[in-house]
Amino acid sequence: MFRQVVFFIVDTRASQCYNSATMKTVRCAIRWVGVGLVLLVTACAAPPPAPPPDQMIAQATQKFLRVQSLHFVVEFSGAPTYLDTARTLALRRVEGDIQRPDRMRANLKAALPGAYVLMQAIGIGADQFATNPLNGQWQKIPTEWGFNPALLFDAKTGLGALIGDAQNLAAMPDETIDNQRHYHVRGQIAGEKIAPLTGWLVGTGVVRFETWVGANDGYLRRIRLVDESPTAPTMPGTPMPPAQWNMDFSQFDVPVKIDPPQL
């Protein structure tokens, strides 16, 4: 039986092994089978061509809006993005989780003149809470602190919905994020639509954006906003590069539970 099996493999895979049932023949046949499998896997793994930018953005935003929870990181650079109307706390980094429809928890890093402040924040609907950086106690956030990250991910009015209405879309070269190929698209969004979501931390002029979409899974994994609006909130008389928001998303639909803090 062994001899017959070997002869069958050799006859269909490698003619030079036809007259022998030795171990050399077996290795030869296996080698040819292995080469065929490698070629098959390689062919199946060939990346799909990038769809047109408008189609890509439409599909990615629809998938983004269906996500019920996610992890996010927002980093701020360029002109300061102030958390308060007194312009004393400049945001540097926000990292946390979103639980739709309207719950958020995050760790915030903000800059004071000569120092950094670390805070925690929770948003439950219209109610926002944060830890006092002096004693760590939870308290309700004053109304003048208008930035609620949960608003950025609102299914009806958040970034996902706004990017679906972006203008002047253009495809950029693909990039690799976390060892995965991503499509790269840039365009423009009206700042007047984004400003309310950011507590008016973004100006009302045109805001440039870039987004990265997973080529294999269609998830929107990165958004970059560059606020060059003449109404962007910057320090008077201080030349600065435009404010830039870099947002990364992960852990899509990983369950999270966000409850109000104990005051």
mmCIF file of C-alpha atoms in Angstrom:
data_model
loop_
_atom_site.group_PDB
_atom_site.id
_atom_site.type_symbol
_atom_site.label_atom_id
_atom_site.label_comp_id
_atom_site.label_asym_id
_atom_site.label_seq_id
_atom_site.Cartn_x
_atom_site.Cartn_y
_atom_site.Cartn_z
ATOM 1 C CA MET A 1 0.000 0.000 0.000
ATOM 2 C CA PHE A 2 2.840 2.367 0.869
ATOM 3 C CA ARG A 3 4.497 1.783 -2.496
ATOM 4 C CA GLN A 4 1.272 2.497 -4.353
ATOM 5 C CA VAL A 5 0.671 5.695 -2.454
ATOM 6 C CA VAL A 6 4.181 6.923 -3.097
ATOM 7 C CA PHE A 7 3.935 6.163 -6.791
ATOM 8 C CA PHE A 8 0.634 8.095 -6.980
ATOM 9 C CA ILE A 9 2.136 11.195 -5.351
ATOM 10 C CA VAL A 10 5.228 11.108 -7.496
ATOM 11 C CA ASP A 11 3.283 10.622 -10.694
ATOM 12 C CA THR A 12 1.185 13.735 -10.099
ATOM 13 C CA ARG A 13 3.776 16.006 -8.495
ATOM 14 C CA ALA A 14 7.288 15.394 -9.788
ATOM 15 C CA SER A 15 8.234 13.269 -12.804
ATOM 16 C CA GLN A 16 11.882 12.967 -11.796
ATOM 17 C CA CYS A 17 10.851 10.942 -8.742
ATOM 18 C CA TYR A 18 8.773 8.451 -10.741
ATOM 19 C CA ASN A 19 10.882 5.262 -10.499
ATOM 20 C CA SER A 20 11.766 5.232 -6.792
ATOM 21 C CA ALA A 21 9.926 4.634 -3.507
ATOM 22 C CA THR A 22 12.880 5.564 -1.323
ATOM 23 C CA MET A 23 12.841 8.256 1.330
ATOM 24 C CA LYS A 24 14.480 10.555 -1.194
ATOM 25 C CA THR A 25 11.387 10.170 -3.345
ATOM 26 C CA VAL A 26 9.112 10.935 -0.425
ATOM 27 C CA ARG A 27 11.080 14.069 0.413
ATOM 28 C CA CYS A 28 11.024 15.140 -3.216
ATOM 29 C CA ALA A 29 7.272 14.720 -3.457
ATOM 30 C CA ILE A 30 6.682 16.584 -0.196
ATOM 31 C CA ARG A 31 8.941 19.383 -1.392
ATOM 32 C CA TRP A 32 6.871 19.824 -4.555
ATOM 33 C CA VAL A 33 3.633 19.779 -2.573
ATOM 34 C CA GLY A 34 5.081 22.355 -0.186
ATOM 35 C CA VAL A 35 6.083 24.645 -3.032
ATOM 36 C CA GLY A 36 2.575 24.406 -4.449
ATOM 37 C CA LEU A 37 1.034 25.272 -1.094
ATOM 38 C CA VAL A 38 3.334 28.272 -0.662
ATOM 39 C CA LEU A 39 2.395 29.564 -4.101
ATOM 40 C CA LEU A 40 -1.292 29.050 -3.339
ATOM 41 C CA VAL A 41 -1.109 30.892 -0.004
ATOM 42 C CA THR A 42 0.889 33.706 -1.582
ATOM 43 C CA ALA A 43 -1.676 34.110 -4.334
ATOM 44 C CA CYS A 44 -4.559 34.151 -1.834
ATOM 45 C CA ALA A 45 -2.795 36.742 0.344
ATOM 46 C CA ALA A 46 -2.316 39.242 -2.470
ATOM 47 C CA PRO A 47 -3.658 42.612 -1.239
ATOM 48 C CA PRO A 48 -6.851 43.824 -2.877
ATOM 49 C CA PRO A 49 -6.705 46.999 -4.958
ATOM 50 C CA ALA A 50 -7.677 50.179 -3.117
ATOM 51 C CA PRO A 51 -11.272 51.256 -3.778
ATOM 52 C CA PRO A 52 -12.031 54.850 -4.820
ATOM 53 C CA PRO A 53 -11.627 57.261 -1.884
ATOM 54 C CA ASP A 54 -15.306 58.189 -1.647
ATOM 55 C CA GLN A 55 -16.378 54.547 -1.641
ATOM 56 C CA MET A 56 -13.700 53.633 0.892
ATOM 57 C CA ILE A 57 -14.697 56.435 3.274
ATOM 58 C CA ALA A 58 -18.398 55.633 2.939
ATOM 59 C CA GLN A 59 -17.841 51.970 3.809
ATOM 60 C CA ALA A 60 -15.410 52.706 6.649
ATOM 61 C CA THR A 61 -17.650 55.296 8.290
ATOM 62 C CA GLN A 62 -20.676 53.022 8.140
ATOM 63 C CA LYS A 63 -18.694 50.271 9.833
ATOM 64 C CA PHE A 64 -17.335 52.750 12.389
ATOM 65 C CA LEU A 65 -20.867 53.896 13.246
ATOM 66 C CA ARG A 66 -21.966 50.303 13.889
ATOM 67 C CA VAL A 67 -19.224 49.725 16.470
ATOM 68 C CA GLN A 68 -20.663 49.679 19.999
ATOM 69 C CA SER A 69 -17.405 50.129 21.914
ATOM 70 C CA LEU A 70 -13.799 51.017 21.182
ATOM 71 C CA HIS A 71 -10.524 52.185 22.702
ATOM 72 C CA PHE A 72 -9.106 55.536 21.640
ATOM 73 C CA VAL A 73 -5.967 57.626 22.007
ATOM 74 C CA VAL A 74 -5.928 61.316 21.110
ATOM 75 C CA GLU A 75 -2.626 63.211 21.085
ATOM 76 C CA PHE A 76 -2.408 66.974 20.633
ATOM 77 C CA SER A 77 0.460 68.913 19.097
ATOM 78 C CA GLY A 78 1.103 72.304 17.531
ATOM 79 C CA ALA A 79 -0.874 75.263 18.818
ATOM 80 C CA PRO A 80 -2.245 74.547 22.312
ATOM 81 C CA THR A 81 -5.676 73.005 22.621
ATOM 82 C CA TYR A 82 -6.986 74.438 25.877
ATOM 83 C CA LEU A 83 -9.354 72.520 28.080
ATOM 84 C CA ASP A 84 -10.704 75.592 29.880
ATOM 85 C CA THR A 85 -11.795 79.062 28.781
ATOM 86 C CA ALA A 86 -9.114 80.636 30.991
ATOM 87 C CA ARG A 87 -6.516 78.895 28.792
ATOM 88 C CA THR A 88 -4.533 77.468 31.653
ATOM 89 C CA LEU A 89 -4.847 73.731 30.878
ATOM 90 C CA ALA A 90 -3.525 72.670 27.463
ATOM 91 C CA LEU A 91 -4.442 69.130 26.457
ATOM 92 C CA ARG A 92 -1.574 66.842 25.490
ATOM 93 C CA ARG A 93 -3.104 63.355 25.513
ATOM 94 C CA VAL A 94 -6.441 61.660 26.135
ATOM 95 C CA GLU A 95 -6.755 57.862 26.259
ATOM 96 C CA GLY A 96 -9.849 55.888 27.133
ATOM 97 C CA ASP A 97 -12.866 53.865 26.095
ATOM 98 C CA ILE A 98 -16.204 54.604 24.471
ATOM 99 C CA GLN A 99 -19.410 52.723 25.213
ATOM 100 C CA ARG A 100 -22.164 53.762 22.878
ATOM 101 C CA PRO A 101 -24.500 55.496 22.814
ATOM 102 C CA ASP A 102 -23.054 58.130 25.171
ATOM 103 C CA ARG A 103 -20.555 56.848 27.758
ATOM 104 C CA MET A 104 -16.848 57.604 27.987
ATOM 105 C CA ARG A 105 -13.992 57.198 30.436
ATOM 106 C CA ALA A 106 -10.497 58.508 29.893
ATOM 107 C CA ASN A 107 -7.164 59.488 31.368
ATOM 108 C CA LEU A 108 -6.108 63.027 30.487
ATOM 109 C CA LYS A 109 -2.703 64.644 30.422
ATOM 110 C CA ALA A 110 -2.731 68.435 30.377
ATOM 111 C CA ALA A 111 -0.006 71.052 30.625
ATOM 112 C CA LEU A 112 0.125 73.960 33.030
ATOM 113 C CA PRO A 113 2.866 76.578 32.775
ATOM 114 C CA GLY A 114 5.903 74.622 33.932
ATOM 115 C CA ALA A 115 4.087 71.425 34.910
ATOM 116 C CA TYR A 116 1.891 68.549 33.745
ATOM 117 C CA VAL A 117 -1.411 67.495 35.269
ATOM 118 C CA LEU A 118 -2.905 63.985 35.150
ATOM 119 C CA MET A 119 -6.657 63.586 35.484
ATOM 120 C CA GLN A 120 -9.373 61.006 34.974
ATOM 121 C CA ALA A 121 -12.684 61.793 33.311
ATOM 122 C CA ILE A 122 -16.024 60.064 32.841
ATOM 123 C CA GLY A 123 -18.901 61.154 30.654
ATOM 124 C CA ILE A 124 -22.434 59.797 31.036
ATOM 125 C CA GLY A 125 -24.706 61.499 28.557
ATOM 126 C CA ALA A 126 -24.564 65.251 29.182
ATOM 127 C CA ASP A 127 -22.956 64.781 32.615
ATOM 128 C CA GLN A 128 -19.188 64.953 32.841
ATOM 129 C CA PHE A 129 -16.952 64.187 35.809
ATOM 130 C CA ALA A 130 -13.233 64.524 36.442
ATOM 131 C CA THR A 131 -10.784 64.014 39.262
ATOM 132 C CA ASN A 132 -9.416 67.078 40.981
ATOM 133 C CA PRO A 133 -5.675 67.123 40.132
ATOM 134 C CA LEU A 134 -4.905 68.394 43.655
ATOM 135 C CA ASN A 135 -6.613 65.691 45.724
ATOM 136 C CA GLY A 136 -7.790 63.044 43.229
ATOM 137 C CA GLN A 137 -11.432 63.408 44.266
ATOM 138 C CA TRP A 138 -14.164 63.078 41.659
ATOM 139 C CA GLN A 139 -16.258 66.143 40.924
ATOM 140 C CA LYS A 140 -18.598 67.376 38.244
ATOM 141 C CA ILE A 141 -16.782 69.215 35.455
ATOM 142 C CA PRO A 142 -17.607 72.944 35.230
ATOM 143 C CA THR A 143 -19.730 73.918 32.255
ATOM 144 C CA GLU A 144 -16.910 76.007 30.776
ATOM 145 C CA TRP A 145 -14.941 72.814 30.243
ATOM 146 C CA GLY A 146 -16.823 71.967 27.101
ATOM 147 C CA PHE A 147 -14.731 69.114 25.648
ATOM 148 C CA ASN A 148 -16.451 65.735 25.970
ATOM 149 C CA PRO A 149 -14.662 63.005 23.956
ATOM 150 C CA ALA A 150 -17.881 60.987 23.819
ATOM 151 C CA LEU A 151 -19.327 63.603 21.457
ATOM 152 C CA LEU A 152 -16.609 62.825 18.916
ATOM 153 C CA PHE A 153 -17.994 59.302 18.618
ATOM 154 C CA ASP A 154 -21.706 60.091 18.589
ATOM 155 C CA ALA A 155 -23.324 57.880 15.951
ATOM 156 C CA LYS A 156 -25.370 60.734 14.454
ATOM 157 C CA THR A 157 -23.196 63.823 14.784
ATOM 158 C CA GLY A 158 -19.694 62.544 15.619
ATOM 159 C CA LEU A 159 -16.540 62.276 13.537
ATOM 160 C CA GLY A 160 -17.701 59.146 11.753
ATOM 161 C CA ALA A 161 -20.755 60.926 10.391
ATOM 162 C CA LEU A 162 -18.810 64.084 9.520
ATOM 163 C CA ILE A 163 -16.063 62.284 7.626
ATOM 164 C CA GLY A 164 -18.759 60.712 5.500
ATOM 165 C CA ASP A 165 -19.528 64.260 4.306
ATOM 166 C CA ALA A 166 -15.899 65.271 3.740
ATOM 167 C CA GLN A 167 -14.885 67.165 0.629
ATOM 168 C CA ASN A 168 -11.923 67.047 -1.786
ATOM 169 C CA LEU A 169 -11.028 63.446 -1.002
ATOM 170 C CA ALA A 170 -7.731 62.192 -2.417
ATOM 171 C CA ALA A 171 -6.000 58.824 -2.155
ATOM 172 C CA MET A 172 -2.511 58.785 -0.630
ATOM 173 C CA PRO A 173 0.080 55.965 -0.665
ATOM 174 C CA ASP A 174 -0.860 53.005 1.525
ATOM 175 C CA GLU A 175 0.844 52.780 4.918
ATOM 176 C CA THR A 176 1.520 50.063 7.472
ATOM 177 C CA ILE A 177 0.069 50.358 10.977
ATOM 178 C CA ASP A 178 0.728 47.540 13.469
ATOM 179 C CA ASN A 179 2.056 45.357 10.647
ATOM 180 C CA GLN A 180 -1.197 45.721 8.696
ATOM 181 C CA ARG A 181 -1.718 47.469 5.362
ATOM 182 C CA HIS A 182 -3.943 50.551 5.549
ATOM 183 C CA TYR A 183 -5.462 52.760 2.885
ATOM 184 C CA HIS A 184 -4.666 56.439 3.377
ATOM 185 C CA VAL A 185 -7.065 59.210 2.360
ATOM 186 C CA ARG A 186 -7.011 62.953 2.932
ATOM 187 C CA GLY A 187 -9.679 65.608 2.550
ATOM 188 C CA GLN A 188 -11.358 68.577 4.202
ATOM 189 C CA ILE A 189 -14.145 69.018 6.755
ATOM 190 C CA ALA A 190 -15.988 72.188 7.671
ATOM 191 C CA GLY A 191 -14.669 73.330 11.047
ATOM 192 C CA GLU A 192 -18.054 74.767 11.946
ATOM 193 C CA LYS A 193 -19.370 71.194 12.068
ATOM 194 C CA ILE A 194 -16.504 69.853 14.173
ATOM 195 C CA ALA A 195 -16.212 72.792 16.581
ATOM 196 C CA PRO A 196 -19.281 71.921 18.701
ATOM 197 C CA LEU A 197 -17.999 68.360 19.170
ATOM 198 C CA THR A 198 -14.725 69.651 20.582
ATOM 199 C CA GLY A 199 -16.137 72.257 22.942
ATOM 200 C CA TRP A 200 -15.103 74.868 20.340
ATOM 201 C CA LEU A 201 -11.458 73.829 20.686
ATOM 202 C CA VAL A 202 -11.389 73.638 16.881
ATOM 203 C CA GLY A 203 -11.953 76.761 14.777
ATOM 204 C CA THR A 204 -14.850 77.246 12.397
ATOM 205 C CA GLY A 205 -12.858 77.397 9.151
ATOM 206 C CA VAL A 206 -11.787 74.499 6.930
ATOM 207 C CA VAL A 207 -10.057 71.668 8.803
ATOM 208 C CA ARG A 208 -7.743 69.311 6.942
ATOM 209 C CA PHE A 209 -8.038 65.640 7.817
ATOM 210 C CA GLU A 210 -6.354 62.368 6.999
ATOM 211 C CA THR A 211 -7.667 58.924 7.754
ATOM 212 C CA TRP A 212 -6.276 55.405 7.615
ATOM 213 C CA VAL A 213 -8.558 52.431 6.890
ATOM 214 C CA GLY A 214 -7.599 48.771 7.302
ATOM 215 C CA ALA A 215 -7.220 47.155 3.888
ATOM 216 C CA ASN A 216 -8.242 43.719 5.170
ATOM 217 C CA ASP A 217 -10.959 44.533 7.707
ATOM 218 C CA GLY A 218 -12.245 47.999 6.729
ATOM 219 C CA TYR A 219 -11.851 49.485 10.223
ATOM 220 C CA LEU A 220 -11.109 53.183 10.523
ATOM 221 C CA ARG A 221 -7.994 53.085 12.711
ATOM 222 C CA ARG A 222 -6.535 56.570 12.591
ATOM 223 C CA ILE A 223 -7.745 60.124 12.022
ATOM 224 C CA ARG A 224 -5.618 63.258 11.943
ATOM 225 C CA LEU A 225 -7.163 66.721 12.118
ATOM 226 C CA VAL A 226 -5.115 69.827 11.307
ATOM 227 C CA ASP A 227 -6.825 73.073 12.291
ATOM 228 C CA GLU A 228 -5.534 75.897 10.102
ATOM 229 C CA SER A 229 -8.685 77.930 10.561
ATOM 230 C CA PRO A 230 -8.155 81.678 11.108
ATOM 231 C CA THR A 231 -10.610 81.343 13.995
ATOM 232 C CA ALA A 232 -8.642 78.569 15.682
ATOM 233 C CA PRO A 233 -8.240 79.347 19.409
ATOM 234 C CA THR A 234 -4.533 80.225 19.809
ATOM 235 C CA MET A 235 -2.616 82.628 22.024
ATOM 236 C CA PRO A 236 -2.679 86.167 20.555
ATOM 237 C CA GLY A 237 0.611 87.307 19.061
ATOM 238 C CA THR A 238 2.240 83.907 19.427
ATOM 239 C CA PRO A 239 3.208 82.265 16.097
ATOM 240 C CA MET A 240 2.575 78.537 16.373
ATOM 241 C CA PRO A 241 2.119 75.633 13.969
ATOM 242 C CA PRO A 242 -1.539 74.697 13.498
ATOM 243 C CA ALA A 243 -3.200 72.588 16.162
ATOM 244 C CA GLN A 244 -3.099 68.910 15.279
ATOM 245 C CA TRP A 245 -5.234 66.105 16.700
ATOM 246 C CA ASN A 246 -3.942 62.567 16.140
ATOM 247 C CA MET A 247 -6.526 59.893 16.982
ATOM 248 C CA ASP A 248 -5.967 56.133 17.028
ATOM 249 C CA PHE A 249 -8.745 53.554 17.488
ATOM 250 C CA SER A 250 -8.577 49.889 18.502
ATOM 251 C CA GLN A 251 -10.385 47.114 20.434
ATOM 252 C CA PHE A 252 -13.511 47.454 18.318
ATOM 253 C CA ASP A 253 -16.585 45.931 19.989
ATOM 254 C CA VAL A 254 -14.578 44.636 22.946
ATOM 255 C CA PRO A 255 -17.164 44.890 25.765
ATOM 256 C CA VAL A 256 -16.666 47.698 28.299
ATOM 257 C CA LYS A 257 -18.788 48.888 31.221
ATOM 258 C CA ILE A 258 -18.666 52.553 32.184
ATOM 259 C CA ASP A 259 -20.487 53.742 35.299
ATOM 260 C CA PRO A 260 -20.719 57.150 36.984
ATOM 261 C CA PRO A 261 -18.032 57.814 39.619
ATOM 262 C CA GLN A 262 -18.640 57.983 43.343
ATOM 263 C CA LEU A 263 -18.615 61.661 44.259
#
